[in-house]
Amino acid sequence: MRIAVLGAGIVGLACAAELLRAGHDVRVFDPAPASGATHAAAGMLSPAGEAWHGEENLLRLGVESAGLWPEYAAWLESASGVDVDHRRAGTLLAGRDHDDVQVVRRTLDLLAAHGIEYEELRQRDLREREPELSTRVCGGAYLPGDHSVNPRRVSAALLALLGDRVEHRNAAPSTTPSPLLAPGEDRPASVEGVRTEDGRLVRADAVLVATGHQLPPQVPQRRHVRPVRGEILRVRPPSGQAPTQTIRALVHGEPVYAVPRAGGEVVVGATQEEHAGDPMPTVGGVARLLDAARTLLPGLERAEILEVLARHRPGTPDNGPMLGPTGVHGLYLAAGHHRGGVLLAPVTARILRAHIESGSPDAANAFSPSRFDTSERMSRWTSLSTAN
Amino acid sequence: MAAVNAGTSPDRLTVNGAEIASRLWIGTGGLTNLQTIVDVVRTARPGFVTVSMRRTSDLGEGSLLDALAGVLEETGARLLPNTAGCLSAREAVLTANLAREALGTAWVKLEVIGDERTLMPDVVELLDAAETLVRQGFTVLPYTTDDPIVAQRLVDVGCAAVMPLGSPIGSGLGIRSPHAIEAVRAAVTVPVVLDAGVGTASDAAQAMELGCDAVLAATAITRADDPAVMAEAIRLGVRAGRLARSAGRIPRLTGARPSSPMSGRVSG
Ligand SMILES: Cc1cc2nc3c(=O)[nH]c(=O)nc-3n(C[C@H](O)[C@H](O)[C@H](O)COP(=O)(O)OP(=O)(O)OC[C@H]3O[C@@H](n4cnc5c(N)ncnc54)[C@H](O)[C@@H]3O)c2cc1C
């Protein structure tokens, strides 16, 4: 099949590489590949650490994808020659004070209910596992199944695999109205390809939209993806003072994580805020992150700040991604991965490949885009505020 | 106090001349999932849903405010912007004005906190901000300490209600000082809305039994394992407490009293 992919973030790239591997004729369009959320992501493959009540389907999808990662990383590295810094040391969950530890325990209860492995640790055991932790950390747990990769290296590897199939251009799905449309109905019925920003029509049998937090107007579900700002830093502590595994913690109620990278860098993240406009890092957000991080890991006190940045996560109403057919024939969606696009990339690629190859209009997965209403309406906000 | 009518006319709450459809108000702080708040509002049918204007600037399609707008329309609940996170009167006044401009409402839940650690109200700044906002035509509902004198001062400057805390924000510790809440109730004639500290349904019931006119719950609901079920529980708690208050409880005695009279029994 001829398949056009819009968006070269980790999601679009993983899908494109999977389809290429399956022998399809793939083209990818993105004016600035791998510069969106993927560029900011910490790269935690952390389904257990992200578990939350009411999001059990997402937890299951995350666990499935985490299970694919070891083989996926090995394949990527051998096919592209790029080391993706896949780390399997596990993750520590830590609570700074007693209240924080109570919240951690609540997560552990949820994991227990889903049969996910963890080991609860007392203060001393925590610090034995991670000597860089503050003496004041009160308790936590070890999550052996929560690993990490470097998402920038993953996208570099995927870009290397795709080579000149990636075109540095904006594009939008190009649709044709169905001949069977009733008068007055204007929902396009099928996709003929993509139209690039310079006006070219690139014909395709299927178009996959993976443009992150902003979906093109041709996608009926576009209003269900919203920007959720995240701020994040990269620092380099003095040699020997970087943690040796991912640490996710609550520090007096403030969530923070530290993810070690090859070469001694540490990623410190991340804030989360409902915010429109450009994703700029703020003084307040960065101050809170740094405060929490150096309370957790005193060795960061003299770390060099290498980078401070903010990007938009693609949020959806239920925090789960939208994977599969959109209702417009030939138009597929892989978007809304919110906090877990890196973790979910391999399973997303598999699911989308199955949908595109089968061509069936119904998405038999819990994350079908069809779970959201696609009726057209005015911004509800405008109508409400005038009615008040 | 007005009797709670068991049948005909519903027990409505009036704030600054406006009828508020429910005595349960909901805060969106602690929200982890957008769909959750929609389900919660649908279940709870609250009088107000508060939203932080400092943390939420997005009015676009798919945003929190957009999602809320839909369910508010559906349930008849009202949106109440708040100034959560503001540390001075100046910042709170600015935030309230931005909210008025963006949302077209002159109602504001006024919060001025002393620091980000305790999240306790800074009553000096609060009074100052309340006075300014009332003068600017706002309907001001201040989040305050459980101090009856401060409550009076807030009413003196024109606040339409007072919202004393039961215990610190997000603590779920319930009402730590029931006497103080009763004293606030006795000190003012405007509605008293218990704000902060509610952890579960019985806390909401207790607030109403103490004479509060409404209860605001946020993290107790948004962070519960099942937020929609907790919303329903707290709604019923509010209702139960309100009914108990109007029914008139028996006095607390030091010893047992027989529940069936021993004298005057028909015998023989
Ligand atoms: C601070 C932060 C930390 C994170 N940490 C983690 C983590 O530890 N683990 C994890 O799993 N996830 C994490 N995430 C989430 C993860 O980054 C996202 O879920 C993931 O990157 C989404 O990938 P995407 O490809 O959908 O979007 P993006 O990476 O945003 O890519 C979208 C791409 O689409 C392109 N595009 C947009 N419009 C068009 C168009 N019209 N035509 C062509 N191209 C277009 C953009 O240029 C962009 O390159 C984090 C996110 C943030 C912000």
XYZ file of C-alpha atoms and ligand atoms in Angstrom:
709
model
C 0.000 0.000 0.000
C 1.001 3.643 -0.434
C 0.854 5.201 2.998
C 1.414 8.842 3.966
C 2.234 9.663 7.575
C 1.750 13.204 8.890
C 4.005 14.039 11.805
C 7.484 12.735 12.564
C 7.340 12.656 16.336
C 8.060 9.349 17.994
C 4.539 8.129 17.272
C 4.486 8.910 13.543
C 8.039 7.657 13.094
C 7.409 4.380 14.910
C 4.294 3.746 12.806
C 6.106 4.668 9.588
C 9.035 2.358 10.390
C 6.677 -0.493 11.230
C 4.786 -0.051 7.943
C 8.041 0.185 5.999
C 9.249 -3.002 7.646
C 6.011 -4.665 6.537
C 6.852 -3.774 2.937
C 4.603 -0.758 2.361
C 5.496 2.333 0.362
C 5.718 4.918 3.156
C 6.202 8.673 3.034
C 6.426 10.910 6.110
C 5.771 14.669 6.241
C 6.897 17.008 9.003
C 8.322 20.527 8.735
C 10.506 19.901 11.783
C 10.858 16.178 12.533
C 11.211 15.096 16.170
C 11.017 18.642 17.485
C 7.709 18.370 19.376
C 6.906 16.579 22.640
C 9.312 13.832 21.612
C 12.207 16.296 21.861
C 11.322 17.063 25.490
C 10.327 13.617 26.747
C 12.210 12.040 29.624
C 11.873 8.646 27.979
C 10.540 6.749 30.947
C 8.895 3.471 29.978
C 6.952 3.549 33.179
C 3.469 2.025 33.098
C 3.523 1.208 36.825
C 4.825 4.602 37.880
C 2.078 6.295 35.844
C -0.752 4.038 37.045
C -3.887 5.825 38.192
C -7.363 4.831 39.336
C -9.908 4.696 36.548
C -7.173 4.335 33.901
C -6.836 0.565 33.992
C -7.082 0.202 30.199
C -4.205 2.602 29.791
C -2.204 0.666 32.371
C -2.780 -2.549 30.433
C -1.744 -0.926 27.150
C 1.358 0.488 28.847
C 2.334 -2.860 30.313
C 1.883 -4.457 26.891
C 4.082 -1.851 25.247
C 6.706 -2.042 28.009
C 6.869 -5.760 27.241
C 7.624 -4.985 23.580
C 10.409 -2.493 24.309
C 13.401 -4.805 24.937
C 13.021 -6.486 21.574
C 12.060 -3.217 19.910
C 15.146 -1.412 21.209
C 17.372 -4.291 20.117
C 15.852 -4.258 16.640
C 16.150 -0.467 16.324
C 19.786 -0.530 17.358
C 20.757 -3.301 15.008
C 18.796 -1.901 12.059
C 19.930 1.717 12.462
C 23.264 1.452 14.218
C 22.096 4.043 16.786
C 22.400 3.219 20.513
C 19.073 4.256 22.076
C 20.317 4.143 25.692
C 17.775 1.549 26.768
C 18.114 1.170 30.551
C 16.654 -1.702 32.460
C 17.759 -0.867 35.991
C 14.155 -0.289 37.061
C 12.604 2.706 38.782
C 12.485 3.833 42.380
C 9.326 5.440 43.714
C 10.127 7.616 46.684
C 8.266 9.804 49.158
C 10.065 12.617 50.956
C 7.751 12.881 53.954
C 5.151 10.695 55.581
C 2.296 12.201 53.537
C 4.234 11.558 50.325
C 4.822 7.934 51.328
C 1.101 7.474 51.933
C 0.414 8.585 48.379
C 3.096 6.205 47.080
C 1.462 3.353 49.017
C -1.817 4.115 47.321
C -0.145 3.591 43.945
C 1.319 0.309 45.231
C -2.138 -0.913 46.252
C -3.330 -0.208 42.745
C -0.368 -2.118 41.276
C -1.039 -5.032 43.612
C -4.644 -5.133 42.419
C -3.346 -5.490 38.855
C -0.685 -8.066 39.622
C 2.187 -5.714 38.779
C 5.465 -6.513 40.460
C 7.007 -4.105 42.985
C 9.026 -4.235 46.133
C 8.148 -1.889 48.955
C 11.272 -0.373 50.487
C 12.040 1.249 53.788
C 14.237 4.305 53.977
C 17.474 2.414 54.432
C 16.793 -0.073 51.636
C 15.930 2.771 49.283
C 19.242 4.444 49.930
C 21.077 1.205 49.552
C 19.627 0.914 46.072
C 20.325 4.547 45.303
C 23.040 6.086 47.468
C 22.496 9.523 45.888
C 19.057 9.811 47.509
C 18.658 12.274 50.334
C 18.907 10.871 53.854
C 15.530 12.475 54.471
C 13.557 10.363 52.010
C 11.029 8.446 54.089
C 10.100 5.423 52.041
C 9.029 4.064 48.703
C 9.288 1.121 46.380
C 11.249 -0.475 43.583
C 9.509 -1.059 40.251
C 11.616 -3.586 38.324
C 9.535 -3.335 35.135
C 9.764 0.438 34.590
C 12.718 1.161 32.275
C 13.855 4.094 30.121
C 15.248 5.083 26.725
C 16.570 8.313 25.284
C 13.734 9.487 23.005
C 16.043 11.751 20.983
C 18.147 8.734 20.105
C 15.047 6.681 19.359
C 13.809 9.289 16.905
C 17.306 9.599 15.417
C 17.333 5.839 14.893
C 13.882 5.876 13.304
C 14.813 8.820 11.073
C 17.924 6.938 9.968
C 15.792 3.917 9.059
C 13.344 6.024 7.076
C 16.020 8.060 5.303
C 14.716 10.203 2.434
C 11.170 8.959 2.931
C 10.837 11.828 5.410
C 9.983 15.119 3.741
C 10.534 18.338 5.723
C 7.180 19.889 4.931
C 3.793 20.591 6.422
C 0.958 18.648 4.892
C -2.736 17.967 5.393
C -4.990 15.069 4.434
C -6.699 15.579 1.116
C -10.212 14.204 1.035
C -12.897 13.658 -1.586
C -16.601 13.876 -0.844
C -18.518 10.645 -1.117
C -20.894 10.433 -4.099
C -23.452 9.014 -1.681
C -23.603 12.131 0.490
C -27.051 13.486 1.143
C -27.561 17.164 0.248
C -26.295 19.392 3.045
C -23.942 16.734 4.376
C -20.392 17.820 3.964
C -18.384 15.282 5.912
C -15.734 14.028 3.460
C -15.978 10.330 3.000
C -12.580 9.217 1.815
C -8.987 10.270 1.648
C -7.068 10.484 -1.631
C -3.684 11.399 -0.179
C -2.032 14.421 1.345
C -1.636 17.960 0.127
C 1.755 19.446 0.990
C 2.161 23.099 1.941
C 3.507 23.864 -1.543
C 0.241 22.605 -3.029
C 1.350 19.200 -4.286
C -1.053 16.268 -4.014
C 0.725 13.097 -2.934
C -1.642 10.232 -3.557
C -1.923 7.502 -0.940
C -4.203 4.570 -0.108
C -4.046 5.432 3.576
C -3.128 8.568 5.500
C -2.023 8.338 9.111
C -2.242 11.500 11.187
C 0.307 11.611 14.018
C 0.754 15.340 14.482
C 0.801 15.379 18.278
C -1.190 18.012 20.156
C -2.658 19.707 17.100
C -4.653 17.749 14.557
C -5.510 18.968 11.047
C -9.096 20.152 10.432
C -9.883 17.082 8.293
C -9.758 14.850 11.387
C -13.261 14.549 12.915
C -11.825 13.956 16.420
C -9.483 16.953 16.285
C -11.060 18.841 19.175
C -10.419 15.987 21.587
C -6.695 16.635 21.619
C -5.481 19.561 23.682
C -2.074 20.963 24.646
C -0.840 20.152 28.167
C 2.369 22.016 28.849
C 5.341 20.255 30.398
C 8.580 21.882 31.513
C 11.738 19.814 31.844
C 15.493 20.277 32.385
C 18.704 18.535 31.553
C 21.555 18.844 34.028
C 24.998 17.344 34.539
C 25.935 16.628 38.152
C 29.585 16.369 39.191
C 31.000 13.050 38.110
C 29.818 10.123 40.200
C 26.826 11.994 41.603
C 24.205 11.041 39.048
C 21.577 8.525 40.153
C 21.980 5.104 38.569
C 18.303 4.473 37.874
C 15.132 6.431 37.283
C 13.716 8.000 40.426
C 10.136 9.202 40.598
C 9.248 10.992 43.767
C 6.866 13.189 45.659
C 8.640 15.896 47.601
C 6.207 17.551 50.011
C 3.475 16.871 47.479
C 5.465 18.069 44.448
C 5.932 15.333 41.829
C 9.413 15.179 40.307
C 11.565 12.634 38.509
C 15.204 12.206 37.624
C 16.202 10.017 34.702
C 19.903 9.250 34.136
C 21.318 9.246 30.607
C 24.474 7.839 29.106
C 27.311 10.327 29.530
C 26.314 11.422 33.030
C 23.402 13.714 32.187
C 20.240 13.673 34.250
C 16.797 14.681 33.027
C 14.718 16.455 35.672
C 10.999 16.799 35.048
C 8.281 17.672 34.684
C 5.490 20.130 35.273
C 2.012 19.655 33.881
C -0.313 22.511 33.119
C -3.393 23.180 31.012
C -2.069 25.918 28.835
C -2.603 27.364 25.409
C -0.090 29.479 23.526
C 3.576 28.744 22.977
C 5.037 26.251 25.430
C 7.576 28.460 27.224
C 9.389 27.353 30.369
C 8.526 29.574 33.335
C 10.497 30.725 36.358
C 7.920 29.247 38.732
C 7.787 25.860 37.050
C 11.547 25.511 36.830
C 12.027 26.704 40.420
C 9.565 24.121 41.729
C 11.230 21.323 39.767
C 14.720 22.282 40.898
C 13.657 22.724 44.502
C 12.083 19.291 44.592
C 14.934 17.672 42.661
C 17.745 18.903 44.880
C 15.791 18.025 48.010
C 15.529 14.517 46.615
C 19.084 14.290 45.257
C 21.395 16.665 47.135
C 24.183 15.877 44.640
C 22.304 17.978 42.070
C 23.111 21.124 44.056
C 26.250 21.732 41.994
C 25.005 20.255 38.730
C 25.457 22.251 35.548
C 22.202 23.289 33.845
C 22.424 22.177 30.226
C 18.945 22.848 28.937
C 15.549 24.119 30.038
C 12.605 23.588 27.749
C 8.848 23.179 27.486
C 6.667 21.290 25.043
C 3.006 20.409 24.717
C 1.856 16.920 25.530
C -1.071 15.807 23.382
C -3.810 15.352 26.019
C -7.196 13.678 25.497
C -10.301 13.742 27.736
C -9.554 10.325 29.285
C -5.746 10.527 29.065
C -5.678 7.608 26.606
C -4.429 7.808 22.999
C -6.629 7.631 19.905
C -5.544 4.693 17.757
C -7.208 3.597 14.534
C -9.767 4.616 11.907
C -11.307 8.085 12.101
C -14.557 7.465 10.276
C -13.209 9.059 7.100
C -12.329 6.191 4.769
C -8.553 5.668 4.614
C -7.806 8.246 7.316
C -6.211 6.884 10.493
C -5.193 8.482 13.736
C -2.340 7.846 16.170
C -2.427 10.810 18.513
C -3.206 11.953 22.027
C -0.468 9.932 23.731
C -0.260 12.550 26.480
C 2.297 11.456 29.091
C 3.144 8.128 27.492
C 4.013 8.468 23.804
C 7.488 7.051 24.197
C 6.295 4.069 26.209
C 3.379 3.481 23.842
C 5.235 3.880 20.522
C 5.843 0.175 19.802
C 2.315 -0.972 20.644
C 0.860 1.990 18.734
C 2.841 1.005 15.642
C 1.534 -2.556 15.858
C -2.083 -1.530 16.351
C -2.011 0.986 13.509
C -0.346 -1.418 11.133
C -3.071 -3.995 11.834
C -5.828 -1.416 11.259
C -4.323 -0.034 8.062
C -3.625 -3.447 6.572
C -7.097 -4.778 7.360
C -8.804 -1.611 6.121
C -11.760 -2.416 8.351
C -13.660 0.672 9.491
C -14.202 -0.541 13.059
C -11.406 -0.297 15.512
C -11.564 -3.243 17.850
C -9.390 -1.736 20.542
C -10.103 0.140 23.757
C -8.491 3.250 22.325
C -10.508 3.620 19.162
C -10.999 7.280 18.164
C -14.687 6.431 17.812
C -15.110 6.550 21.602
C -15.301 10.335 21.294
C -18.160 12.335 19.902
C -17.407 13.948 16.542
C -20.464 16.111 16.061
C -19.603 19.556 14.788
C -20.334 22.517 16.999
C -19.286 26.034 17.827
C -16.820 26.504 20.627
C -19.071 25.685 23.577
C -17.252 28.239 25.599
C -18.547 31.174 23.544
C -22.154 30.079 23.802
C -21.950 29.517 27.561
C -20.337 32.799 28.506
C -22.875 34.795 26.569
C -25.729 32.836 28.125
C -24.551 33.588 31.681
C -33.110 29.133 59.865
C -35.352 28.223 56.955
C -36.959 24.847 57.271
C -35.894 22.223 54.816
C -39.016 21.421 52.986
C -39.502 17.702 52.636
C -41.762 17.887 49.620
C -42.913 20.854 47.629
C -40.423 23.703 47.360
C -36.826 22.672 46.960
C -34.282 23.843 49.504
C -32.535 26.433 47.366
C -29.555 28.502 48.300
C -29.373 32.193 47.452
C -26.078 34.034 47.134
C -26.153 37.748 46.384
C -29.692 37.421 45.067
C -28.868 34.553 42.729
C -30.411 31.142 43.225
C -27.747 28.468 43.383
C -29.058 25.089 42.327
C -27.100 22.935 44.769
C -25.373 23.105 48.118
C -22.513 20.992 46.865
C -19.862 22.944 45.004
C -16.979 21.297 43.240
C -13.380 22.347 42.769
C -11.339 21.130 39.815
C -7.994 21.235 41.660
C -6.308 17.843 41.817
C -7.877 16.876 38.531
C -6.046 14.069 36.756
C -8.407 13.346 33.921
C -10.694 15.619 31.927
C -13.367 12.984 31.358
C -13.525 12.501 35.138
C -14.599 16.056 35.833
C -17.343 15.768 33.239
C -18.622 12.562 34.881
C -18.350 14.136 38.322
C -20.323 17.228 37.354
C -22.931 15.084 35.654
C -23.347 12.975 38.804
C -23.113 15.700 41.410
C -25.040 18.472 39.628
C -23.171 21.009 41.767
C -24.135 24.632 42.337
C -20.729 25.852 41.228
C -17.662 24.383 39.622
C -14.545 26.353 40.476
C -11.586 26.592 38.167
C -8.178 28.157 38.658
C -7.650 31.035 36.268
C -3.982 31.240 37.035
C -3.386 27.640 36.010
C -5.845 27.361 33.157
C -5.632 29.804 30.319
C -6.879 27.602 27.537
C -10.402 28.291 26.245
C -9.914 26.416 22.996
C -11.592 23.298 21.689
C -10.933 20.285 23.871
C -9.639 22.353 26.800
C -10.778 21.962 30.415
C -12.944 25.066 30.123
C -14.420 23.854 26.851
C -15.257 20.460 28.365
C -16.728 22.144 31.426
C -18.811 24.518 29.342
C -20.608 21.572 27.775
C -21.485 19.843 31.030
C -22.366 23.090 32.807
C -24.870 23.840 30.105
C -26.261 20.348 30.482
C -26.557 20.386 34.297
C -27.267 24.050 35.007
C -24.215 24.325 37.261
C -22.331 27.627 37.195
C -18.680 28.287 36.624
C -16.822 30.074 39.404
C -13.319 31.246 38.516
C -10.899 31.296 41.437
C -7.617 33.024 42.135
C -5.846 29.909 43.443
C -2.113 30.301 43.767
C -2.174 34.105 44.123
C 0.158 35.380 46.848
C -0.861 39.035 47.041
C -3.945 41.215 46.770
C -2.509 42.790 43.646
C -2.081 39.444 41.912
C -5.529 38.241 42.955
C -7.236 41.412 41.715
C -5.434 41.107 38.402
C -6.382 37.438 38.056
C -10.039 38.147 38.892
C -10.126 40.825 36.224
C -8.572 38.535 33.645
C -11.202 35.921 34.514
C -14.000 38.455 34.137
C -12.705 39.422 30.747
C -12.182 35.866 29.523
C -15.274 34.217 30.971
C -17.747 37.055 31.175
C -18.559 36.510 34.846
C -18.062 38.987 37.692
C -18.259 36.250 40.322
C -14.992 35.158 41.836
C -13.848 32.778 44.528
C -11.117 34.881 46.050
C -8.042 33.061 47.280
C -4.917 34.786 48.519
C -2.538 32.371 50.153
C 0.361 33.166 52.440
C 2.746 30.628 50.965
C 2.733 27.630 48.680
C 3.639 25.213 51.429
C 0.765 25.668 53.884
C -1.659 27.178 51.357
C -3.211 29.031 54.302
C -5.123 32.232 53.526
C -3.237 35.493 54.034
C -6.130 37.358 55.628
C -4.477 40.788 55.439
C -4.092 40.554 51.671
C -7.447 38.816 51.380
C -9.344 41.683 52.998
C -7.525 44.182 50.855
C -8.310 42.263 47.639
C -11.939 41.711 48.674
C -12.458 45.413 49.243
C -10.965 46.308 45.857
C -12.917 43.694 43.952
C -16.236 44.591 45.575
C -15.593 48.181 44.552
C -14.940 46.967 41.006
C -18.369 45.323 40.932
C -17.389 41.720 41.623
C -19.430 39.257 43.637
C -16.702 38.085 45.970
C -16.653 34.709 47.733
C -13.493 34.601 49.820
C -11.626 31.486 50.939
C -10.659 32.316 54.507
C -9.562 30.984 57.873
C -12.123 29.676 60.375
C -11.969 32.967 62.285
C -15.322 34.658 63.025
C -13.786 38.120 63.272
C -12.119 37.852 59.887
C -15.405 36.544 58.508
C -17.188 39.633 59.838
C -14.572 41.927 58.373
C -14.985 40.262 54.991
C -18.729 40.768 55.139
C -18.153 44.369 56.235
C -16.264 45.072 53.003
C -19.088 43.560 50.971
C -18.339 39.867 50.400
C -21.392 37.882 49.324
C -20.461 34.758 51.312
C -17.569 33.464 53.367
C -15.732 30.234 52.720
C -13.874 29.117 55.840
C -11.520 26.151 55.742
C -12.215 22.958 57.643
C -8.553 21.984 57.495
C -5.659 22.682 55.099
C -6.254 22.408 51.337
C -5.917 18.864 50.062
C -5.347 17.391 53.541
C -8.640 15.499 53.719
C -8.573 16.008 57.498
C -12.196 17.098 57.727
C -13.296 19.818 60.125
C -10.541 20.217 62.726
C -12.348 22.880 64.704
C -16.111 22.445 64.640
C -16.541 25.210 67.217
C -14.777 27.693 64.984
C -17.044 26.839 62.065
C -20.087 27.290 64.315
C -18.681 30.612 65.467
C -18.240 31.783 61.873
C -21.808 30.695 61.168
C -23.046 32.695 64.153
C -20.963 35.745 63.238
C -22.352 36.441 59.764
C -25.669 36.465 57.948
C -24.297 35.778 54.472
C -23.989 32.147 53.330
C -21.139 30.160 54.891
C -19.526 27.633 52.557
C -17.146 25.109 54.039
C -14.095 25.052 51.803
C -11.012 22.831 52.056
C -10.441 19.816 54.225
C -13.363 17.633 53.168
C -12.038 14.086 52.831
C -15.218 12.073 52.611
C -19.019 12.236 52.829
C -19.267 12.437 56.627
C -17.125 15.605 56.638
C -19.620 17.246 54.293
C -22.527 16.094 56.480
C -20.818 17.481 59.566
C -20.303 20.869 57.900
C -24.003 21.107 57.116
C -24.948 19.979 60.639
C -22.792 22.807 61.969
C -24.916 25.245 59.975
C -22.925 25.782 56.805
C -25.047 26.635 53.773
C -22.943 24.713 51.284
C -19.784 22.650 50.989
C -17.009 22.856 48.438
C -15.158 19.615 47.748
C -12.250 19.262 45.327
C -9.512 16.672 45.875
C -11.834 14.515 48.018
C -13.646 13.899 44.735
C -11.060 14.409 41.987
C -8.506 12.183 43.730
C -10.846 9.439 44.943
C -10.405 5.980 43.444
C -13.800 6.439 41.833
C -14.506 10.172 41.600
C -18.077 9.936 40.301
C -19.144 7.614 43.124
C -17.466 9.847 45.699
C -19.248 12.855 44.194
C -22.567 11.101 44.723
C -21.593 10.137 48.290
C -20.635 13.692 49.171
C -23.788 15.038 47.537
C -25.808 12.753 49.783
C -23.653 13.761 52.752
C -24.493 17.413 52.140
C -28.163 16.552 51.873
C -28.105 14.379 54.998
C -26.338 17.044 57.038
C -28.750 19.720 55.859
C -31.769 17.606 56.796
C -30.275 16.709 60.182
C -29.618 20.383 60.917
C -33.195 21.337 60.099
C -34.668 18.363 61.938
C -33.028 19.467 65.195
C -30.774 17.007 66.885
C -31.281 15.742 70.434
C -29.021 17.164 73.134
C -25.788 15.431 74.043
C -26.280 13.953 77.528
C -23.792 12.398 79.865
C -25.832 9.325 80.692
C -28.216 6.837 79.133
C -31.870 7.657 78.674
C -34.305 4.862 77.918
C -35.585 5.048 74.364
C -38.952 3.630 75.391
C -40.504 5.252 78.453
C -40.550 3.125 81.585
C -43.430 5.048 83.152
C -46.937 5.362 81.805
C -46.740 1.939 80.275
C -49.939 0.170 79.552
C -49.862 -2.898 81.694
C -52.044 -5.447 83.435
C 8.148 17.289 29.477
C 7.655 16.005 28.902
C 8.116 14.798 29.412
C 7.642 13.596 28.885
N 8.123 12.418 29.385
C 7.697 11.230 28.873
C 8.221 9.994 29.331
O 9.082 9.963 30.207
N 7.735 8.841 28.782
C 6.792 8.842 27.813
O 6.409 7.761 27.351
N 6.279 9.993 27.347
C 6.708 11.190 27.859
N 6.181 12.370 27.397
C 5.101 12.324 26.433
C 5.622 12.128 25.028
O 6.627 13.056 24.778
C 4.496 12.301 24.030
O 3.401 11.484 24.364
C 4.969 11.897 22.637
O 6.152 12.560 22.311
C 3.920 12.188 21.606
O 4.477 11.916 20.363
P 3.839 12.436 19.020
O 4.682 11.883 17.949
O 2.391 12.136 19.022
O 3.932 14.024 19.133
P 5.153 15.031 18.880
O 6.437 14.484 19.381
O 4.733 16.338 19.437
O 5.284 15.093 17.317
C 4.312 15.684 16.490
C 4.994 16.103 15.217
O 4.007 16.489 14.279
C 4.515 17.547 13.512
N 3.388 18.233 12.866
C 2.433 19.006 13.434
N 1.547 19.412 12.513
C 1.942 18.879 11.324
C 1.434 18.914 9.986
N 0.310 19.577 9.683
N 2.086 18.257 9.016
C 3.196 17.548 9.305
N 3.716 17.464 10.544
C 3.097 18.121 11.542
C 5.299 18.383 14.493
O 6.280 19.151 13.825
C 5.914 17.301 15.387
O 7.217 16.943 14.976
C 6.672 13.594 27.872
C 6.228 14.803 27.362
C 6.712 16.014 27.860
C 6.226 17.302 27.279
